[in-house]
């Protein structure tokens, strides 16, 4: 294509400093394209250079702006490269127009650091100097300045025994001793040009050791003692020496014996002196002269002149050839536990001897006391052989393992070192004595209950023989004593000598009699633990837990009634009521129902529940005329339960008790009613009560009060009779009816109180089986005398008066006997008339 002026800023001349780094800008220029061109087809390129080099390149600055930069390869060096370069730069646009222009670049000189030459320039130089070498030149350092300036050499540190000359020669300033001086030096060599630029390199100098020293013995001891009868090969001593030339490394030395003695030999490499044959102290010449002298030589080479010698003396000592013997060799002793320290047990020396003749060899000692528990014993001295007790052995101490027999061993041996190998090859060098010490236990401690007191809670319905708890005691004595348990106080009551029993071996507490919460809520008794010698006690409290185990007790439990046939519905029959008590139930817990005998449901109790008092009520009329009712005597069996306050859900698990009352009701027909029964009858009231031992004072108090009241009435009666007799005879007859009436009224006023002393019933005590009498109104009781009949007459009078007061029937009617007088029969039947009259 055609050439055109496309490169703006070229040709041109530029300058760049030597040693410039890569990427340094040298010259900037632009590219101008023709209006018809769309751009640059060939970017500006260095197509040639004079001289040829790759030290430059063209880089785009963006758009059509470019610059020439250094590449760093090679680095521009003024001293070794051409001083200028002509670069031919070519460019072409898209229309084919081209341009070629020249850029001249001049290299600018720059002051550079001096440069070391030779080995120093490429590595750290190490110089080796033999010790004992005289001072002088040891190495030459070479350096040059790129600008050929004059250089100056220096050396650091200044304290080392070296110096450097103006030409770079290194000199030693002293003669080195390897054993005294440092073995290595580090020198910093610095070269500096006139402008102060410098370079530094390190030179290492090692001092080389040479064999110039004589070895010396490090073993200082010169006299050694060995016993006779040493086995061949026994080591006497290890002779050691040191060569100063070997520094800290093991010395390579050679040992030898220069004397002619044959008892010993020395290892040439290690210096170990050994026995080579038997040495008998008792044979000549050692018997007279036991000392053996040896000359030991050490050298640092087999043919070296560097050697040293040392004389040593070996003294052969006599040894003990015979062991001591003891007969017998075992002993048995007994001692109580807790025996005070210091007690003597046995003198062993009386049983041992040594047959050696030499006094220095026939002495023996007792040592090595050992065995389990040997810390509680000691030998008074190694010579005496007296064994004593030094500690207190307590078998109960937790630290003591509870061993009763201690096996101790004592070693008896010569005071002199024994050596029996020549005479007794298989003999042990000491004898063993066995001592067996038995510790006899002593009963020191009383048994101790784990608790000072025990509390057991037991249901009152627990079966007799059941276990209610266990007490446990421990005995700190060792071995443990057998503990026996017993009850020593408080386990009974007035009815039973023993309510509780304890297992003598296990401490298991059981009940022997039925418990009753209502009688006794808590039992307290004392148990004892004994180890046959010592005892201890503990308190046991048994809390009785209440259970509904008491049946309701109702009064009266049996009663006889008679009622007219036309008694009105809703009437409380004869004012009769049941009053119930239950020692473990609330008064509101009773329910009443007639279980049997209530034909046609004529009778009910009201209230039927929720009260401890209920009245007998006529619920429906009798109908004998139509034949609906045919029974004139009703025997009712009334059940009273204590579950009124128990929910329906709990009744399946709750314990329910039932009381029973038996009633006999006779229906009295109207006079016009035809009946086959005899109108005349005898009424006898009979009530049954149970004697309670806990209420023993009731009859006594009632009897005393009754006697006092009767005495008062008697006294008043006597005073009244005396006053009446003192008046005139005429007036007295007229006033006698009034007087009789007044006395009758007074007697009637006090009649209820007098009834308390009338015992009109009898029963048998279920506990003792004895018969007792009781008053049906007051409940007073007394034991019946064997020859005293029941006060039947008084009972009849009381029954008659009760009938008159109530106006309705009497208790249990009984047909009269045919043998009774007619007067008495009329008297007994008379009370029946008022019964029917109110109803007619």
Coordinates of C-alpha atoms in Angstrom, one line a residue, residues 161-584:
X161 CA 41.2 -12.9 65.5
X162 CA 41.2 -12.1 61.7
X163 CA 41.9 -9.1 59.5
X164 CA 41.4 -8.2 55.8
X165 CA 43.9 -6.3 53.6
X166 CA 43.3 -3.5 51.0
X167 CA 43.3 -6.1 48.2
X168 CA 40.8 -8.4 50.0
X169 CA 43.2 -10.9 51.5
X170 CA 42.0 -12.4 54.8
X171 CA 44.7 -13.0 57.5
X172 CA 44.6 -15.0 60.8
X173 CA 46.1 -13.0 63.7
X174 CA 46.8 -15.9 66.2
X175 CA 47.7 -19.6 66.5
X176 CA 44.5 -21.5 67.3
X177 CA 44.2 -24.2 70.0
X178 CA 41.2 -26.4 69.2
X179 CA 40.8 -27.5 72.9
X180 CA 40.6 -23.9 74.1
X181 CA 39.4 -21.6 71.2
X182 CA 36.0 -21.6 69.4
X183 CA 35.8 -24.2 66.7
X184 CA 34.0 -21.9 64.2
X185 CA 34.0 -18.2 63.2
X186 CA 31.5 -16.3 61.0
X187 CA 33.1 -13.2 59.2
X188 CA 31.0 -10.6 57.4
X189 CA 33.1 -9.2 54.4
X190 CA 32.0 -5.8 53.1
X191 CA 33.2 -4.1 49.9
X192 CA 32.3 -0.3 49.4
X193 CA 32.7 2.0 46.4
X194 CA 33.6 5.8 46.6
X195 CA 29.9 6.8 46.6
X196 CA 29.2 4.6 49.6
X197 CA 27.4 1.8 47.8
X198 CA 28.5 -1.6 49.3
X199 CA 27.9 -5.3 49.2
X200 CA 28.4 -7.9 52.0
X201 CA 29.1 -11.6 52.0
X202 CA 29.8 -14.2 54.8
X203 CA 32.8 -16.3 55.1
X204 CA 32.9 -19.3 57.6
X205 CA 36.1 -20.3 59.2
X206 CA 36.3 -23.8 60.9
X207 CA 39.3 -24.7 63.1
X208 CA 40.4 -28.4 62.5
X209 CA 41.5 -30.5 65.4
X210 CA 44.7 -32.4 65.2
X211 CA 46.1 -35.2 67.5
X212 CA 48.5 -33.2 69.6
X213 CA 47.3 -34.1 73.2
X214 CA 48.2 -36.9 75.6
X215 CA 45.3 -38.9 77.1
X216 CA 44.8 -38.7 80.9
X217 CA 43.0 -40.9 83.5
X218 CA 39.6 -39.6 84.7
X219 CA 39.5 -42.3 87.4
X220 CA 40.8 -40.6 90.5
X221 CA 40.6 -43.5 93.0
X222 CA 43.8 -45.5 93.3
X223 CA 43.0 -48.1 96.0
X224 CA 40.2 -50.7 95.7
X225 CA 39.0 -53.4 98.1
X226 CA 37.4 -56.6 97.0
X227 CA 36.2 -59.7 99.0
X228 CA 37.9 -63.0 98.5
X229 CA 36.3 -65.8 96.7
X230 CA 35.1 -63.6 93.8
X231 CA 34.0 -65.5 90.8
X232 CA 36.1 -65.2 87.6
X233 CA 34.8 -62.4 85.5
X234 CA 33.8 -60.3 88.5
X235 CA 34.4 -56.6 87.9
X236 CA 36.7 -54.8 90.2
X237 CA 36.6 -51.3 88.7
X238 CA 36.1 -49.6 85.3
X239 CA 39.2 -47.6 84.6
X240 CA 38.4 -44.5 82.5
X241 CA 40.6 -42.0 80.6
X242 CA 40.0 -39.1 78.3
X243 CA 41.9 -37.8 75.2
X244 CA 41.5 -34.0 74.9
X245 CA 41.7 -34.3 71.1
X246 CA 38.5 -36.3 71.0
X247 CA 36.4 -33.3 72.2
X248 CA 33.0 -34.5 73.3
X249 CA 33.0 -37.7 71.2
X250 CA 34.0 -41.1 72.8
X251 CA 37.8 -41.4 72.9
X252 CA 39.4 -44.3 71.0
X253 CA 41.9 -45.4 73.7
X254 CA 43.7 -48.6 74.4
X255 CA 44.2 -50.0 78.0
X256 CA 46.7 -52.6 79.2
X257 CA 48.3 -53.9 82.5
X258 CA 52.1 -53.5 82.6
X259 CA 52.7 -55.7 85.7
X260 CA 52.9 -59.5 85.7
X261 CA 50.1 -60.3 88.1
X262 CA 47.7 -62.9 86.8
X263 CA 44.7 -62.4 89.2
X264 CA 43.3 -59.6 87.0
X265 CA 42.9 -58.6 83.4
X266 CA 41.7 -55.4 81.8
X267 CA 39.5 -54.9 78.7
X268 CA 41.7 -53.0 76.2
X269 CA 38.7 -51.1 74.8
X270 CA 36.6 -50.3 77.9
X271 CA 39.2 -50.3 80.7
X272 CA 37.1 -52.8 82.8
X273 CA 39.3 -54.5 85.4
X274 CA 38.1 -58.1 86.1
X275 CA 39.0 -61.1 88.2
X276 CA 40.5 -63.9 86.1
X277 CA 40.9 -66.6 88.7
X278 CA 40.0 -67.6 92.3
X279 CA 41.4 -65.3 95.0
X280 CA 41.8 -67.0 98.3
X281 CA 42.5 -64.7 101.2
X282 CA 43.5 -67.6 103.4
X283 CA 46.2 -68.9 101.1
X284 CA 49.8 -67.6 100.7
X285 CA 50.9 -65.1 99.7
X286 CA 47.7 -63.2 100.2
X287 CA 47.4 -64.5 103.7
X288 CA 50.4 -62.3 104.7
X289 CA 50.1 -59.6 102.0
X290 CA 46.5 -59.1 100.8
X291 CA 47.5 -56.1 98.6
X292 CA 48.0 -56.4 94.9
X293 CA 49.6 -53.6 92.8
X294 CA 48.9 -53.1 89.1
X295 CA 50.3 -50.6 86.5
X296 CA 47.6 -49.6 84.1
X297 CA 48.6 -47.9 80.8
X298 CA 46.4 -45.9 78.4
X299 CA 47.4 -44.6 74.9
X300 CA 45.5 -43.1 72.0
X301 CA 47.0 -45.5 69.4
X302 CA 48.7 -48.8 69.2
X303 CA 52.0 -47.2 68.1
X304 CA 51.5 -43.7 69.4
X305 CA 53.8 -41.8 71.7
X306 CA 50.8 -40.2 73.4
X307 CA 50.3 -42.4 76.5
X308 CA 49.8 -42.2 80.3
X309 CA 50.3 -44.8 83.2
X310 CA 48.7 -45.1 86.6
X311 CA 49.3 -47.5 89.6
X312 CA 46.3 -48.9 91.4
X313 CA 46.2 -51.2 94.5
X314 CA 43.6 -53.9 95.1
X315 CA 43.1 -55.0 98.7
X316 CA 41.6 -58.5 99.2
X317 CA 39.4 -58.7 102.3
X318 CA 38.5 -61.8 104.2
X319 CA 34.8 -62.9 103.9
X320 CA 32.4 -64.9 106.1
X321 CA 32.5 -68.5 105.0
X322 CA 29.9 -69.9 107.3
X323 CA 26.2 -68.8 107.7
X324 CA 24.4 -68.6 111.0
X325 CA 21.8 -71.3 111.8
X326 CA 18.7 -71.2 114.0
X327 CA 16.9 -74.1 115.7
X328 CA 13.9 -74.1 115.8
X329 CA 13.2 -71.8 112.8
X330 CA 9.6 -71.1 113.6
X331 CA 7.8 -69.8 116.7
X332 CA 4.1 -69.4 117.7
X333 CA 2.8 -66.8 120.1
X334 CA -0.6 -65.4 121.2
X335 CA -1.5 -61.9 122.3
X336 CA -4.8 -60.2 123.0
X337 CA -6.0 -57.4 120.8
X338 CA -5.4 -53.9 122.0
X339 CA -2.5 -55.0 124.0
X340 CA -0.4 -52.1 125.0
X341 CA 2.8 -51.5 122.9
X342 CA 6.1 -52.7 124.3
X343 CA 5.1 -56.2 125.3
X344 CA 8.0 -58.7 124.8
X345 CA 7.2 -61.7 122.6
X346 CA 10.4 -63.8 121.9
X347 CA 14.2 -63.6 122.1
X348 CA 15.5 -65.0 118.9
X349 CA 19.2 -64.9 119.8
X350 CA 18.8 -67.8 122.3
X351 CA 18.0 -70.1 119.3
X352 CA 20.7 -69.0 116.8
X353 CA 24.5 -69.5 116.5
X354 CA 27.4 -69.1 114.0
X355 CA 30.4 -71.6 113.8
X356 CA 32.9 -69.1 112.3
X357 CA 36.1 -68.9 114.4
X358 CA 37.1 -65.3 113.5
X359 CA 35.2 -63.0 115.9
X360 CA 34.6 -60.5 113.1
X361 CA 32.8 -63.2 111.1
X362 CA 30.8 -65.1 113.7
X363 CA 28.7 -62.0 114.6
X364 CA 25.2 -62.1 113.1
X365 CA 22.2 -59.8 113.1
X366 CA 18.5 -60.0 112.8
X367 CA 17.0 -57.9 110.0
X368 CA 14.3 -57.8 107.4
X369 CA 11.3 -58.1 109.7
X370 CA 8.5 -58.4 107.2
X371 CA 5.1 -60.0 106.6
X372 CA 1.5 -58.8 106.7
X373 CA 1.1 -56.4 109.6
X374 CA 4.8 -56.3 110.4
X375 CA 4.5 -52.6 111.1
X376 CA 2.9 -53.5 114.5
X377 CA 6.1 -55.3 115.6
X378 CA 9.8 -54.5 115.8
X379 CA 13.1 -55.9 116.8
X380 CA 14.6 -54.0 119.8
X381 CA 17.9 -54.0 117.9
X382 CA 19.5 -56.0 115.1
X383 CA 21.9 -57.6 117.7
X384 CA 19.6 -58.6 120.5
X385 CA 16.9 -60.3 118.4
X386 CA 14.2 -59.4 120.9
X387 CA 10.8 -59.2 119.2
X388 CA 8.4 -56.7 120.8
X389 CA 5.0 -55.3 119.9
X390 CA 5.1 -51.6 118.8
X391 CA 1.6 -51.0 117.8
X392 CA -1.9 -51.7 119.1
X393 CA -3.8 -54.1 116.9
X394 CA -7.5 -53.3 116.9
X395 CA -9.4 -55.9 115.0
X396 CA -12.3 -53.5 114.7
X397 CA -10.2 -50.7 113.0
X398 CA -11.3 -50.3 109.4
X399 CA -7.7 -50.0 108.4
X400 CA -7.1 -53.5 109.9
X401 CA -8.0 -56.3 107.5
X402 CA -9.3 -58.4 110.3
X403 CA -6.5 -61.0 110.2
X404 CA -6.2 -63.0 113.4
X405 CA -2.9 -64.7 112.7
X406 CA 0.1 -62.6 111.6
X407 CA 3.0 -64.4 109.8
X408 CA 6.2 -62.6 110.3
X409 CA 9.6 -63.4 108.9
X410 CA 13.0 -62.3 110.3
X411 CA 16.2 -62.7 108.3
X412 CA 19.2 -63.7 110.4
X413 CA 22.6 -63.2 108.7
X414 CA 26.3 -62.6 109.6
X415 CA 27.2 -59.1 110.4
X416 CA 30.1 -59.5 108.0
X417 CA 29.2 -59.8 104.4
X418 CA 28.5 -63.5 103.7
X419 CA 30.1 -65.4 100.8
X420 CA 29.4 -69.1 100.8
X421 CA 29.8 -69.8 97.1
X422 CA 33.1 -71.7 97.5
X423 CA 31.9 -74.0 100.2
X424 CA 28.1 -74.0 99.7
X425 CA 27.4 -73.3 96.0
X426 CA 23.6 -73.5 96.4
X427 CA 23.3 -72.0 99.9
X428 CA 21.3 -68.8 100.5
X429 CA 23.4 -66.2 102.3
X430 CA 20.9 -65.8 105.1
X431 CA 18.5 -67.9 107.2
X432 CA 14.7 -67.1 107.6
X433 CA 12.8 -67.4 110.9
X434 CA 9.0 -67.7 110.8
X435 CA 7.0 -66.2 113.7
X436 CA 3.2 -66.9 113.9
X437 CA 1.4 -64.4 116.2
X438 CA -2.3 -65.0 116.9
X439 CA -4.4 -62.0 117.9
X440 CA -7.1 -63.1 120.4
X441 CA -10.3 -61.1 119.9
X442 CA -11.6 -59.1 122.9
X443 CA -15.3 -58.2 123.3
X444 CA -14.9 -54.4 123.5
X445 CA -18.1 -53.0 122.1
X446 CA -21.8 -53.3 123.0
X447 CA -24.2 -53.9 120.2
X448 CA -25.6 -50.7 118.7
X449 CA -29.0 -50.4 117.1
X450 CA -29.1 -48.6 113.8
X451 CA -31.8 -46.4 115.2
X452 CA -32.3 -45.1 118.7
X453 CA -36.0 -45.7 118.3
X454 CA -38.2 -47.5 115.8
X455 CA -41.7 -46.6 114.8
X456 CA -43.9 -49.1 113.1
X457 CA -47.5 -48.4 111.9
X458 CA -49.8 -51.4 111.9
X459 CA -53.4 -51.9 111.0
X460 CA -55.5 -53.0 113.9
X461 CA -56.9 -55.9 111.8
X462 CA -53.4 -57.3 111.2
X463 CA -53.5 -61.0 111.7
X464 CA -51.9 -62.5 114.8
X465 CA -48.4 -63.8 113.9
X466 CA -47.8 -61.2 111.2
X467 CA -44.5 -59.4 111.0
X468 CA -44.8 -55.7 111.6
X469 CA -41.1 -54.6 111.2
X470 CA -37.6 -55.5 112.0
X471 CA -34.9 -54.0 114.3
X472 CA -31.3 -54.4 113.6
X473 CA -28.2 -54.0 115.7
X474 CA -24.6 -54.2 114.8
X475 CA -21.5 -55.1 116.8
X476 CA -18.3 -53.4 116.0
X477 CA -16.3 -56.2 117.4
X478 CA -14.3 -58.3 115.0
X479 CA -15.0 -61.1 114.3
X480 CA -18.6 -60.1 114.7
X481 CA -20.4 -61.5 117.8
X482 CA -23.7 -63.3 117.5
X483 CA -26.4 -60.8 118.5
X484 CA -29.6 -62.0 120.2
X485 CA -32.7 -59.9 120.3
X486 CA -35.4 -59.9 123.1
X487 CA -38.2 -57.7 124.5
X488 CA -37.4 -56.6 128.0
X489 CA -40.2 -54.2 128.9
X490 CA -43.6 -52.9 127.8
X491 CA -44.8 -55.5 125.3
X492 CA -48.0 -56.5 127.2
X493 CA -51.1 -55.0 128.7
X494 CA -53.5 -56.0 131.5
X495 CA -55.1 -58.6 129.3
X496 CA -52.0 -60.1 127.7
X497 CA -48.5 -60.6 129.1
X498 CA -46.9 -60.3 125.7
X499 CA -48.6 -58.7 122.7
X500 CA -45.5 -58.7 120.7
X501 CA -42.7 -61.2 120.0
X502 CA -39.3 -60.6 118.5
X503 CA -37.1 -63.2 116.6
X504 CA -34.0 -63.8 118.7
X505 CA -31.8 -64.1 115.7
X506 CA -33.3 -61.8 113.0
X507 CA -35.0 -59.0 115.1
X508 CA -38.2 -59.6 113.3
X509 CA -41.1 -58.2 115.4
X510 CA -44.5 -60.0 115.3
X511 CA -47.8 -59.6 117.0
X512 CA -49.1 -62.3 119.4
X513 CA -52.5 -60.8 120.1
X514 CA -55.1 -58.8 118.2
X515 CA -54.6 -55.1 118.2
X516 CA -57.5 -52.7 119.0
X517 CA -57.2 -49.1 118.0
X518 CA -60.2 -48.2 120.2
X519 CA -58.5 -49.6 123.3
X520 CA -54.9 -48.7 122.7
X521 CA -53.7 -46.5 119.8
X522 CA -50.0 -46.8 120.6
X523 CA -47.8 -49.5 122.1
X524 CA -44.3 -48.6 123.4
X525 CA -41.9 -51.3 124.4
X526 CA -38.2 -51.8 124.8
X527 CA -36.1 -54.3 122.8
X528 CA -32.6 -55.5 123.8
X529 CA -29.7 -56.6 121.7
X530 CA -27.1 -58.8 123.4
X531 CA -23.8 -60.3 122.3
X532 CA -23.9 -62.6 125.4
X533 CA -21.7 -60.2 127.4
X534 CA -22.8 -56.6 126.5
X535 CA -26.3 -55.3 125.9
X536 CA -28.1 -52.3 124.5
X537 CA -31.7 -51.3 124.2
X538 CA -33.9 -49.3 121.8
X539 CA -37.4 -48.1 122.0
X540 CA -40.1 -49.5 119.7
X541 CA -43.3 -47.6 119.1
X542 CA -46.2 -49.4 117.3
X543 CA -48.8 -47.0 116.1
X544 CA -52.1 -48.9 115.6
X545 CA -53.9 -47.7 112.5
X546 CA -57.6 -47.4 112.8
X547 CA -59.8 -49.7 110.7
X548 CA -63.5 -50.1 110.7
X549 CA -63.5 -53.3 112.6
X550 CA -66.1 -52.5 115.4
X551 CA -69.7 -53.6 115.0
X552 CA -72.4 -51.2 116.0
X553 CA -73.7 -52.0 119.5
X554 CA -77.3 -51.1 120.0
X555 CA -79.4 -50.9 123.1
X556 CA -81.5 -52.8 123.7
X557 CA -80.2 -55.7 121.7
X558 CA -83.3 -57.7 122.5
X559 CA -86.7 -56.4 123.4
X560 CA -90.3 -57.7 123.6
X561 CA -93.3 -55.4 122.8
X562 CA -97.0 -55.8 122.6
X563 CA -99.3 -53.5 120.7
X564 CA -103.1 -53.3 120.1
X565 CA -104.3 -54.5 116.7
X566 CA -105.9 -51.2 115.9
X567 CA -102.8 -49.1 116.6
X568 CA -102.7 -46.0 114.4
X569 CA -100.3 -45.8 111.4
X570 CA -97.2 -43.7 112.1
X571 CA -97.3 -44.4 115.9
X572 CA -93.9 -44.8 117.7
X573 CA -94.6 -48.3 119.0
X574 CA -94.5 -48.1 122.8
X575 CA -92.1 -45.2 122.4
X576 CA -89.5 -47.8 121.6
X577 CA -86.2 -46.6 120.1
X578 CA -82.8 -48.1 119.3
X579 CA -79.7 -46.2 120.4
X580 CA -76.5 -47.4 118.8
X581 CA -72.8 -46.8 119.4
X582 CA -69.8 -47.7 117.3
X583 CA -66.3 -47.0 118.7
X584 CA -64.8 -46.4 115.3

